[in-house]
Coordinates of C-alpha atoms in Angstrom, one line a residue:
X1 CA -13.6 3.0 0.5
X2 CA -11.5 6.2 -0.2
X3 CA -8.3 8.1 1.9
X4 CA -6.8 10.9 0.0
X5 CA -3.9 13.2 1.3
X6 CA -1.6 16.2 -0.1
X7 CA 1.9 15.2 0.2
X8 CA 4.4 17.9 0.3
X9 CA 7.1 16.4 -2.1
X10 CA 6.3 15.5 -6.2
X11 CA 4.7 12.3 -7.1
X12 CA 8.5 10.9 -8.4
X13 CA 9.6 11.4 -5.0
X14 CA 6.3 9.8 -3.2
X15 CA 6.5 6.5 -6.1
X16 CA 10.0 6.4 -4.7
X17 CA 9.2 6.4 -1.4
X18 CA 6.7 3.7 -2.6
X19 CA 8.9 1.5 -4.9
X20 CA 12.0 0.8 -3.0
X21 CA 11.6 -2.2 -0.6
X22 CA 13.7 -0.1 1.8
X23 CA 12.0 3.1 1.9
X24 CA 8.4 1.2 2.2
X25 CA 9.3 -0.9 5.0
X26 CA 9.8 2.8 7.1
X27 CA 6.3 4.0 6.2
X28 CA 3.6 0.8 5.4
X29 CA 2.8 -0.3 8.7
X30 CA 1.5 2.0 11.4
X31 CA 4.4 2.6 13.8
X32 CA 5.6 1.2 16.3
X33 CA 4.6 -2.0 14.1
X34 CA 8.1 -3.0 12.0
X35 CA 8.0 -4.0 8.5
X36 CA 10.0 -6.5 6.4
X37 CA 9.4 -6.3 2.8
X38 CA 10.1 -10.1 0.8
X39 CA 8.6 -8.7 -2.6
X40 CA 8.1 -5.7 -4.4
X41 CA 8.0 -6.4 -7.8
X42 CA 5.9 -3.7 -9.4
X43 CA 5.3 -5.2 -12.7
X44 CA 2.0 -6.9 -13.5
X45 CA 1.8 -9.9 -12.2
X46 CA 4.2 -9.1 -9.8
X47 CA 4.5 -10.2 -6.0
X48 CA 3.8 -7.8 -3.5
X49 CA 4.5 -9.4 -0.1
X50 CA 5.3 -7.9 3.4
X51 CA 5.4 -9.1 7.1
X52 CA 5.1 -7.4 10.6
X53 CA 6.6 -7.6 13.6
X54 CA 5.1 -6.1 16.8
X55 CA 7.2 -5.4 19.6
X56 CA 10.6 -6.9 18.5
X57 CA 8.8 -10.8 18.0
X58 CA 8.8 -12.7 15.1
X59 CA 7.3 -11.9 11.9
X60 CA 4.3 -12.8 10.7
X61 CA 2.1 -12.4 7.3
X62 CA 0.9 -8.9 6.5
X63 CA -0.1 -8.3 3.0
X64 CA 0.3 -11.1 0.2
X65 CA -0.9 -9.7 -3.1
X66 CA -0.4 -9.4 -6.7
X67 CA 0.2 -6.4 -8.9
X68 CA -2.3 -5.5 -11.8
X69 CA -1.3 -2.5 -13.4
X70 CA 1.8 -0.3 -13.0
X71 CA 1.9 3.3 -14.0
X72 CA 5.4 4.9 -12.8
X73 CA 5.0 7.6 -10.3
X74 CA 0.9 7.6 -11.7
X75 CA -1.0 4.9 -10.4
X76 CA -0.3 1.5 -9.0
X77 CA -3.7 -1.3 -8.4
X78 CA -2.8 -4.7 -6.5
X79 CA -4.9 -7.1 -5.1
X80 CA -5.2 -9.9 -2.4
X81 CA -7.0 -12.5 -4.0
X82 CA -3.8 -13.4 -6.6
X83 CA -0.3 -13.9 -5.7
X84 CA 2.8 -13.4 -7.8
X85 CA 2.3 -14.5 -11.2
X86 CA -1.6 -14.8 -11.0
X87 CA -2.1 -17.2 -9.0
X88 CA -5.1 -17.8 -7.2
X89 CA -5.0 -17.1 -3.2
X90 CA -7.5 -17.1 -0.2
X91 CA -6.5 -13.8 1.4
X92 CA -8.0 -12.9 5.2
X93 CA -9.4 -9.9 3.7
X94 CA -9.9 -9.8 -0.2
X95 CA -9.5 -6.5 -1.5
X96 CA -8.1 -4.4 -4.7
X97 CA -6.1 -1.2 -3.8
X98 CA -6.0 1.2 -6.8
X99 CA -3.4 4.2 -5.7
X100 CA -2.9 7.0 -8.0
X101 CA -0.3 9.4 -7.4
X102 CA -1.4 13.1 -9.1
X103 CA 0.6 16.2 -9.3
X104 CA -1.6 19.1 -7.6
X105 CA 0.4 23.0 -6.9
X106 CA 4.1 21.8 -6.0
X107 CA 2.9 18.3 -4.0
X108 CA 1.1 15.1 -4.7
X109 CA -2.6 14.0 -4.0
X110 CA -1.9 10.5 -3.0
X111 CA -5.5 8.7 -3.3
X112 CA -6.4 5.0 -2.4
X113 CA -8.9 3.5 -3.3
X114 CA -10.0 0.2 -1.8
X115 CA -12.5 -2.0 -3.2
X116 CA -14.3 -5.2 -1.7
X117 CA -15.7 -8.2 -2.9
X118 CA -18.6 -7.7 -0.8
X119 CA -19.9 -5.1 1.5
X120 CA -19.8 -7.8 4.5
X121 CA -15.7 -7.6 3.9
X122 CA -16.1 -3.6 3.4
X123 CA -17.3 -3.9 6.7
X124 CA -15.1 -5.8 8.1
X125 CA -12.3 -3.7 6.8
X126 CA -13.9 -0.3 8.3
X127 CA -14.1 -2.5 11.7
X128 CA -10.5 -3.3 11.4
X129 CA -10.0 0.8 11.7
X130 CA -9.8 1.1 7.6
X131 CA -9.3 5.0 7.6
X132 CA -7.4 5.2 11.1
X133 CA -5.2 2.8 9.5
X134 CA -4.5 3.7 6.5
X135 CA -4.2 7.3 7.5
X136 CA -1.6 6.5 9.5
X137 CA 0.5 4.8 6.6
X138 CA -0.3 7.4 4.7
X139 CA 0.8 10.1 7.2
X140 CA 4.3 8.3 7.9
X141 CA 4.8 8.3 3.7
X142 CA 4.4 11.9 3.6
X143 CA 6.4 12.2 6.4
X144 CA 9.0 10.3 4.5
X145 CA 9.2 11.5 1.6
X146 CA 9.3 15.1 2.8
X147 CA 12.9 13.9 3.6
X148 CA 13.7 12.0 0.7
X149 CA 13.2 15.0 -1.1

């Protein structure tokens, strides 16, 4: 699965919006939804671990995932079936998120692309409201970083 938007602000600016645990916790989780980032260690190998919180209750798991490769303000990928430091995990939903970040007129083309390790879990990703989802992060990070500018 793909989601692509042009974000009016370069791709240093989005990756920064991206890389600081306190600027993503405004954006990654569709709104009203609150987010608590624990790890953010973009490195490979790496822990990439965040929680929600719906309605002012107590957090709960959201994403637990490992970084594979790290490209500064080019491309990040990150999966869900390692945690920090390799280590083998049984996510809900397995997936690898490769997100590239591209210079295009004055703005960035922010691109995700999400692969599955089957098309029963691609499935049950699109289900889950994949693009409506994901649109909506992606909408509140160009919204953000249009004022971090």
């Amino acid at each position: 699965m793909n989601i692509s938007r042009i974000i009016n602000a370069s791709p240093v600016t989005v990756w920064k919006a991206w890389s600081e645990p306190e600027h993503l916790a405004k954006w990654w989780i569709p709104a009203p939804i609150e987010c608590k980032v624990v790890k953010l260690d973009l490195r490979p190998g790496g822990g990439f671990e965040t929680l929600m919180s719906e309605g002012g209750g107590e957090f709960k798991p959201h994403i637990k995932a490992c970084f594979l490769d790290i490209t500064p303000a080019r491309r990040m990928v990150w999966t869900t079936t390692l945690a920090e430091g390799w280590q083998p995990i049984e996510p809900w939903l397995a997936l690898t998120a490769i997100i590239t970040f591209e210079q295009e007129g004055k703005g960035t083309r922010y691109s995700a692309r999400v692969l599955h390790k089957s098309p029963a879990d691609s499935r049950k990703h699109e289900e889950l409201g994949f693009h409506e989802g994901w649109g909506t992060t992606i909408d509140q990070l160009a919204a953000f970083a249009e004022r971090l500018k």
